[in-house]
Tab-separated table of C-alpha atoms in Angstrom:
chain	number	residue	atom	x	y	z
A	1	GLN	CA	-6.503	-20.125	-2.897
A	2	ILE	CA	-8.078	-17.943	-0.195
A	3	LEU	CA	-6.090	-14.905	-1.336
A	4	ILE	CA	-6.993	-15.408	-4.985
A	5	ALA	CA	-10.688	-15.731	-4.113
A	6	TRP	CA	-10.411	-12.698	-1.835
A	7	GLU	CA	-8.807	-10.654	-4.619
A	8	ARG	CA	-11.547	-11.675	-7.038
A	9	SER	CA	-14.253	-10.696	-4.547
A	10	SER	CA	-12.528	-7.435	-3.631
A	11	SER	CA	-12.033	-6.386	-7.251
A	12	ALA	CA	-15.802	-6.596	-7.815
A	13	ILE	CA	-16.487	-3.959	-5.131
A	14	LYS	CA	-17.093	-0.535	-6.636
A	15	THR	CA	-18.810	1.109	-3.663
A	16	PHE	CA	-18.755	0.028	-0.042
A	17	LYS	CA	-19.926	1.341	3.281
A	18	CYS	CA	-20.243	0.027	6.804
A	19	GLU	CA	-20.448	1.024	10.434
A	20	PHE	CA	-17.757	-0.065	12.877
A	21	THR	CA	-17.022	-0.341	16.560
A	22	ARG	CA	-13.395	-0.148	17.660
A	23	TRP	CA	-11.981	-1.099	21.038
A	24	GLU	CA	-8.531	-0.110	22.234
A	25	TYR	CA	-6.900	-2.472	24.723
A	26	ASN	CA	-4.018	-0.819	26.565
A	27	PRO	CA	-2.471	-3.120	29.195
A	28	SER	CA	-0.326	-0.393	30.772
A	29	THR	CA	-0.430	-0.688	34.563
A	30	LEU	CA	-0.137	3.102	34.772
A	31	LEU	CA	-3.752	3.405	33.620
A	32	LYS	CA	-4.966	1.316	36.591
A	33	LEU	CA	-7.761	-0.250	34.559
A	34	PRO	CA	-9.332	-3.689	35.013
A	35	LYS	CA	-7.469	-6.427	33.157
A	36	ASN	CA	-8.781	-7.220	29.662
A	37	GLN	CA	-11.042	-4.153	29.712
A	38	PRO	CA	-10.891	-1.822	26.697
A	39	ARG	CA	-9.557	1.643	27.377
A	40	THR	CA	-11.688	3.239	24.658
A	41	GLU	CA	-14.748	2.262	22.655
A	42	SER	CA	-15.346	4.169	19.403
A	43	THR	CA	-18.064	3.952	16.774
A	44	GLY	CA	-17.975	5.372	13.287
A	45	GLU	CA	-18.337	4.814	9.577
A	46	ILE	CA	-16.205	3.732	6.625
A	47	ARG	CA	-16.926	4.459	2.974
A	48	PHE	CA	-15.028	3.454	-0.150
A	49	ALA	CA	-15.400	4.056	-3.870
A	50	ALA	CA	-13.049	2.201	-6.200
A	51	PRO	CA	-10.266	2.707	-6.802
A	52	ASP	CA	-9.027	5.439	-4.485
A	53	LYS	CA	-11.755	7.336	-2.626
A	54	GLY	CA	-12.259	6.656	1.051
A	55	LEU	CA	-13.662	7.978	4.307
A	56	PHE	CA	-12.911	6.993	7.890
A	57	LYS	CA	-14.845	8.901	10.539
A	58	VAL	CA	-15.261	8.320	14.270
A	59	THR	CA	-18.664	9.587	15.382
A	60	ASP	CA	-18.675	8.690	19.082
A	61	VAL	CA	-16.046	7.817	21.697
A	62	ARG	CA	-16.207	6.540	25.259
A	63	VAL	CA	-13.121	6.359	27.479
A	64	LEU	CA	-12.780	4.101	30.534
A	65	VAL	CA	-11.141	6.056	33.363
A	66	PRO	CA	-10.316	4.981	36.916
A	67	GLY	CA	-12.429	6.544	39.633
A	68	GLN	CA	-12.883	6.341	43.397
A	69	LYS	CA	-15.608	3.711	42.993
A	70	GLY	CA	-13.879	1.832	40.195
A	71	ALA	CA	-13.486	2.462	36.485
A	72	GLU	CA	-16.252	4.348	34.723
A	73	TRP	CA	-17.020	5.345	31.136
A	74	LYS	CA	-16.801	9.013	30.113
A	75	LYS	CA	-17.259	10.761	26.778
A	76	GLY	CA	-14.064	11.151	24.778
A	77	VAL	CA	-12.411	14.475	24.056
A	78	ALA	CA	-12.298	16.134	20.630
A	79	ALA	CA	-8.869	14.662	19.853
A	80	ASP	CA	-10.361	11.141	19.921
A	81	TYR	CA	-12.683	11.837	16.982
A	82	GLU	CA	-10.552	10.760	14.001
A	83	HIS	CA	-11.680	11.866	10.565
A	84	TRP	CA	-9.889	11.500	7.250
A	85	VAL	CA	-11.017	11.681	3.634
A	86	CYS	CA	-9.271	10.690	0.403
A	87	ASP	CA	-10.705	12.152	-2.819
A	88	GLY	CA	-8.166	10.420	-5.058
A	89	GLN	CA	-6.026	13.558	-5.386
A	90	ALA	CA	-5.223	14.255	-1.737
A	91	VAL	CA	-5.800	13.025	1.796
A	92	PHE	CA	-7.533	15.412	4.203
A	93	THR	CA	-7.132	14.855	7.940
A	94	LEU	CA	-8.932	16.738	10.695
A	95	ASN	CA	-6.561	17.044	13.640
A	96	HIS	CA	-8.915	18.068	16.426
A	97	ALA	CA	-6.176	18.171	19.053
A	98	GLU	CA	-4.277	20.905	17.173
A	99	ARG	CA	-7.375	22.311	15.418
A	100	ILE	CA	-5.856	21.820	11.969
A	101	LEU	CA	-7.281	20.572	8.667
A	102	LYS	CA	-4.268	18.996	7.006
A	103	GLU	CA	-4.175	18.437	3.228
A	104	ILE	CA	-1.627	15.968	1.868
A	105	PRO	CA	-1.496	15.851	-1.964
A	106	LEU	CA	-0.924	12.369	-3.338
A	107	PRO	CA	2.016	11.845	-5.695
A	108	GLN	CA	0.951	10.997	-9.228
A	109	GLU	CA	2.257	7.439	-8.925
A	110	LEU	CA	-0.026	6.745	-5.945
A	111	ARG	CA	-3.227	8.027	-7.517
A	112	GLY	CA	-5.616	5.304	-8.570
A	113	ASN	CA	-4.383	2.755	-6.038
A	114	ALA	CA	-3.510	4.740	-2.919
A	115	ILE	CA	-5.969	3.034	-0.587
A	116	ALA	CA	-5.116	-0.517	-1.693
A	117	ASP	CA	-1.428	0.243	-1.207
A	118	GLY	CA	-1.973	1.840	2.200
A	119	PRO	CA	-0.872	0.636	5.624
A	120	LEU	CA	-3.603	-2.022	5.869
A	121	PRO	CA	-4.584	-3.438	2.446
A	122	PHE	CA	-7.073	-5.845	4.037
A	123	VAL	CA	-10.367	-4.033	3.553
A	124	PHE	CA	-10.145	-2.505	0.082
A	125	GLY	CA	-8.538	-3.733	-3.115
A	126	ALA	CA	-6.866	-6.814	-1.670
A	127	LYS	CA	-4.250	-8.125	-4.124
A	128	ALA	CA	-2.991	-11.664	-3.506
A	129	GLU	CA	0.588	-11.108	-4.697
A	130	LYS	CA	1.020	-7.790	-2.861
A	131	ILE	CA	-0.265	-9.247	0.394
A	132	LYS	CA	2.077	-12.235	0.046
A	133	GLN	CA	4.990	-9.894	-0.674
A	134	ARG	CA	4.347	-7.732	2.390
A	135	TYR	CA	3.299	-10.343	4.971
A	136	TRP	CA	3.919	-13.795	6.339
A	137	LEU	CA	0.478	-15.371	6.395
A	138	ARG	CA	-1.233	-18.325	7.977
A	139	GLN	CA	-4.809	-19.442	8.479
A	140	ILE	CA	-5.892	-19.520	12.146
A	141	THR	CA	-9.598	-20.330	11.862
A	142	PRO	CA	-10.570	-21.847	15.243
A	143	PRO	CA	-12.567	-25.068	15.427
A	144	GLY	CA	-16.269	-24.357	15.402
A	145	ALA	CA	-16.043	-20.993	13.619
A	146	LYS	CA	-19.026	-21.098	11.282
A	147	ASP	CA	-18.932	-19.340	7.892
A	148	GLU	CA	-15.703	-17.537	8.835
A	149	ILE	CA	-12.077	-17.549	7.670
A	150	TRP	CA	-9.456	-16.273	10.106
A	151	LEU	CA	-6.064	-15.099	8.821
A	152	GLU	CA	-2.979	-13.851	10.628
A	153	ALA	CA	-0.558	-11.523	8.850
A	154	ARG	CA	2.863	-10.524	10.156
A	155	PRO	CA	4.800	-7.793	8.316
A	156	ARG	CA	7.928	-8.627	6.350
A	157	TYR	CA	9.053	-4.998	6.003
A	158	GLN	CA	10.378	-2.598	8.601
A	159	ALA	CA	8.057	0.189	7.464
A	160	ASP	CA	5.011	-1.970	8.292
A	161	ALA	CA	6.585	-3.540	11.377
A	162	ALA	CA	7.041	-0.062	12.853
A	163	ASN	CA	3.235	0.282	12.935
A	164	TYR	CA	2.084	-3.196	14.017
A	165	SER	CA	3.501	-6.588	14.901
A	166	LYS	CA	0.586	-8.561	13.481
A	167	VAL	CA	-2.895	-8.204	12.077
A	168	GLU	CA	-5.665	-10.777	12.397
A	169	ILE	CA	-8.552	-10.666	9.922
A	170	ILE	CA	-11.908	-12.432	10.041
A	171	LEU	CA	-13.622	-12.838	6.663
A	172	ASN	CA	-17.114	-13.999	5.879
A	173	SER	CA	-16.486	-17.261	4.022
A	174	LYS	CA	-19.524	-16.699	1.785
A	175	ASP	CA	-18.563	-13.368	0.227
A	176	LEU	CA	-15.090	-12.745	1.784
A	177	MET	CA	-16.211	-9.435	3.251
A	178	PRO	CA	-14.241	-8.343	6.343
A	179	LEU	CA	-16.126	-8.957	9.588
A	180	ALA	CA	-13.422	-7.932	12.077
A	181	ILE	CA	-9.766	-6.924	12.300
A	182	GLN	CA	-7.420	-6.985	15.270
A	183	GLN	CA	-4.267	-4.902	14.959
A	184	THR	CA	-1.487	-5.465	17.508
A	185	GLU	CA	1.115	-2.746	17.937
A	186	PRO	CA	4.855	-3.519	18.097
A	187	ILE	CA	6.055	-5.094	21.334
A	188	LYS	CA	8.020	-2.669	23.484
A	189	LEU	CA	10.349	-3.143	26.445
A	190	ASP	CA	9.372	-1.950	29.918
A	191	ASN	CA	11.662	-0.166	32.365
A	192	ASP	CA	13.215	-3.509	33.341
A	193	GLY	CA	14.039	-4.367	29.740
A	194	LYS	CA	11.334	-7.035	29.523
A	195	PRO	CA	8.735	-7.237	26.720
A	196	SER	CA	5.449	-5.637	27.737
A	197	ASP	CA	1.985	-6.587	26.546
A	198	PRO	CA	1.311	-4.560	23.386
A	199	ILE	CA	-1.626	-2.267	22.697
A	200	ARG	CA	-4.364	-3.848	20.549
A	201	PHE	CA	-7.098	-2.319	18.408
A	202	VAL	CA	-10.125	-4.470	17.559
A	203	TYR	CA	-12.492	-3.424	14.765
A	204	GLN	CA	-15.898	-5.049	14.316
A	205	PHE	CA	-17.786	-4.181	11.133
A	206	ARG	CA	-21.578	-4.180	10.763
A	207	ASP	CA	-24.295	-2.985	8.382
A	208	ILE	CA	-21.966	-3.857	5.503
A	209	ALA	CA	-23.263	-2.893	2.066
A	210	ALA	CA	-21.504	-3.064	-1.301
A	211	ASN	CA	-22.339	-1.934	-4.821
A	212	GLY	CA	-25.639	-0.408	-3.796
A	213	LYS	CA	-27.335	2.873	-4.655
A	214	PHE	CA	-26.558	4.958	-1.580
A	215	ASP	CA	-28.006	8.393	-0.917
A	216	ASN	CA	-25.432	11.206	-0.959
A	217	PHE	CA	-22.694	8.587	-1.073
A	218	PHE	CA	-20.065	10.423	-3.126
A	219	GLY	CA	-20.586	13.627	-1.185
A	220	ALA	CA	-18.470	12.082	1.565
A	221	PHE	CA	-15.336	12.163	-0.610
A	222	ILE	CA	-14.866	15.910	-0.848
A	223	LYS	CA	-12.578	18.188	1.124
A	224	PRO	CA	-14.077	18.685	4.608
A	225	GLU	CA	-15.236	22.185	5.438
A	226	LEU	CA	-12.875	24.113	7.687
A	227	PRO	CA	-14.422	24.145	11.192
A	228	PHE	CA	-14.605	27.470	13.021
A	229	GLY	CA	-11.359	28.211	14.821
A	230	TYR	CA	-9.313	25.709	12.767
A	231	LYS	CA	-6.511	26.517	10.347
A	232	ARG	CA	-5.660	24.843	7.055
A	233	GLU	CA	-2.235	23.292	6.538
A	234	LEU	CA	-1.067	22.198	3.090
A	235	MET	CA	1.705	19.626	3.042
A	236	SER	CA	3.931	19.931	-0.021
A	237	GLY	CA	7.320	18.867	-1.279
A	238	PRO	CA	9.252	15.947	0.237
A	239	ASP	CA	7.177	15.889	3.426
A	240	ALA	CA	3.991	15.196	1.475
A	241	ARG	CA	5.500	12.669	-0.905
A	242	GLY	CA	7.634	10.773	1.569
A	243	PRO	CA	11.132	9.519	0.683
A	244	ASN	CA	12.009	8.739	-2.911
A	245	PRO	CA	11.213	5.010	-3.232
A	246	GLN	CA	14.557	4.483	-4.966
A	247	SER	CA	16.612	6.303	-2.344
A	248	PRO	CA	18.925	4.345	0.010
A	249	GLU	CA	16.808	5.510	2.961
A	250	ALA	CA	13.603	4.192	1.421
A	251	ARG	CA	15.179	0.877	0.419
A	252	ALA	CA	16.514	0.440	3.951
A	253	ALA	CA	13.108	1.183	5.464
A	254	GLN	CA	11.452	-1.341	3.180
A	255	ALA	CA	14.044	-4.105	3.659
A	256	PRO	CA	12.543	-7.359	4.972
A	257	ARG	CA	13.120	-8.025	8.648
A	258	GLY	CA	15.932	-10.440	9.314
A	259	ASN	CA	14.074	-12.784	11.667
A	260	LYS	CA	10.928	-14.576	10.700
A	261	THR	CA	8.345	-14.289	13.455
A	262	ARG	CA	7.115	-17.846	13.323
């Protein structure tokens, strides 16, 4: 019932924008950071226009680094400023570390629904049946949570499980807009062969607005200008399209995991 209501609410969204804050929690002892302290804190913006235009842009980053007098916050480097745009025909990614503007044309079969069918179909174009097909789901709303619905999703398919072990979503129970998402990376083994605490990314959304008349809104969904000193890289052929979805390799990658994670 929640998924059906969520799908109905999501399908009514034609334009959407919000600001976000993202915290990265990296428990690695090599970083020598205080326990339960985020390693990075990023702020940025998200924009979406149905069905397949999107923007994700980090506008500011702080990094917590160990120092002689304890950990201290410092401004992030250029590589931390993620920026991608989808105009419905291609995805453009600014790779600041390598100073490259990468253009990835979308295959014809992905146009019109590329964002909803992306790695995390929890913010835009949520479809009840697709979410149920891709994830084991349960409601985890804690006692006392007011006007919120908490969901936990664990991936059924290897392709998703390679990117995260679980995703937790907090929805506003009144309009089913996303309030926060926590993405937990796959659990890895340490040098002793024991499971280590995974890296987590927590997104908190604010200033959420949908279906409004926004100034210069659609101007965000065009190919970014090439910054000075950067080069353009066009991905084409098999690398841009990914494996043929009917190939044995693709079917193997998408096969459900053998063990249920409950």
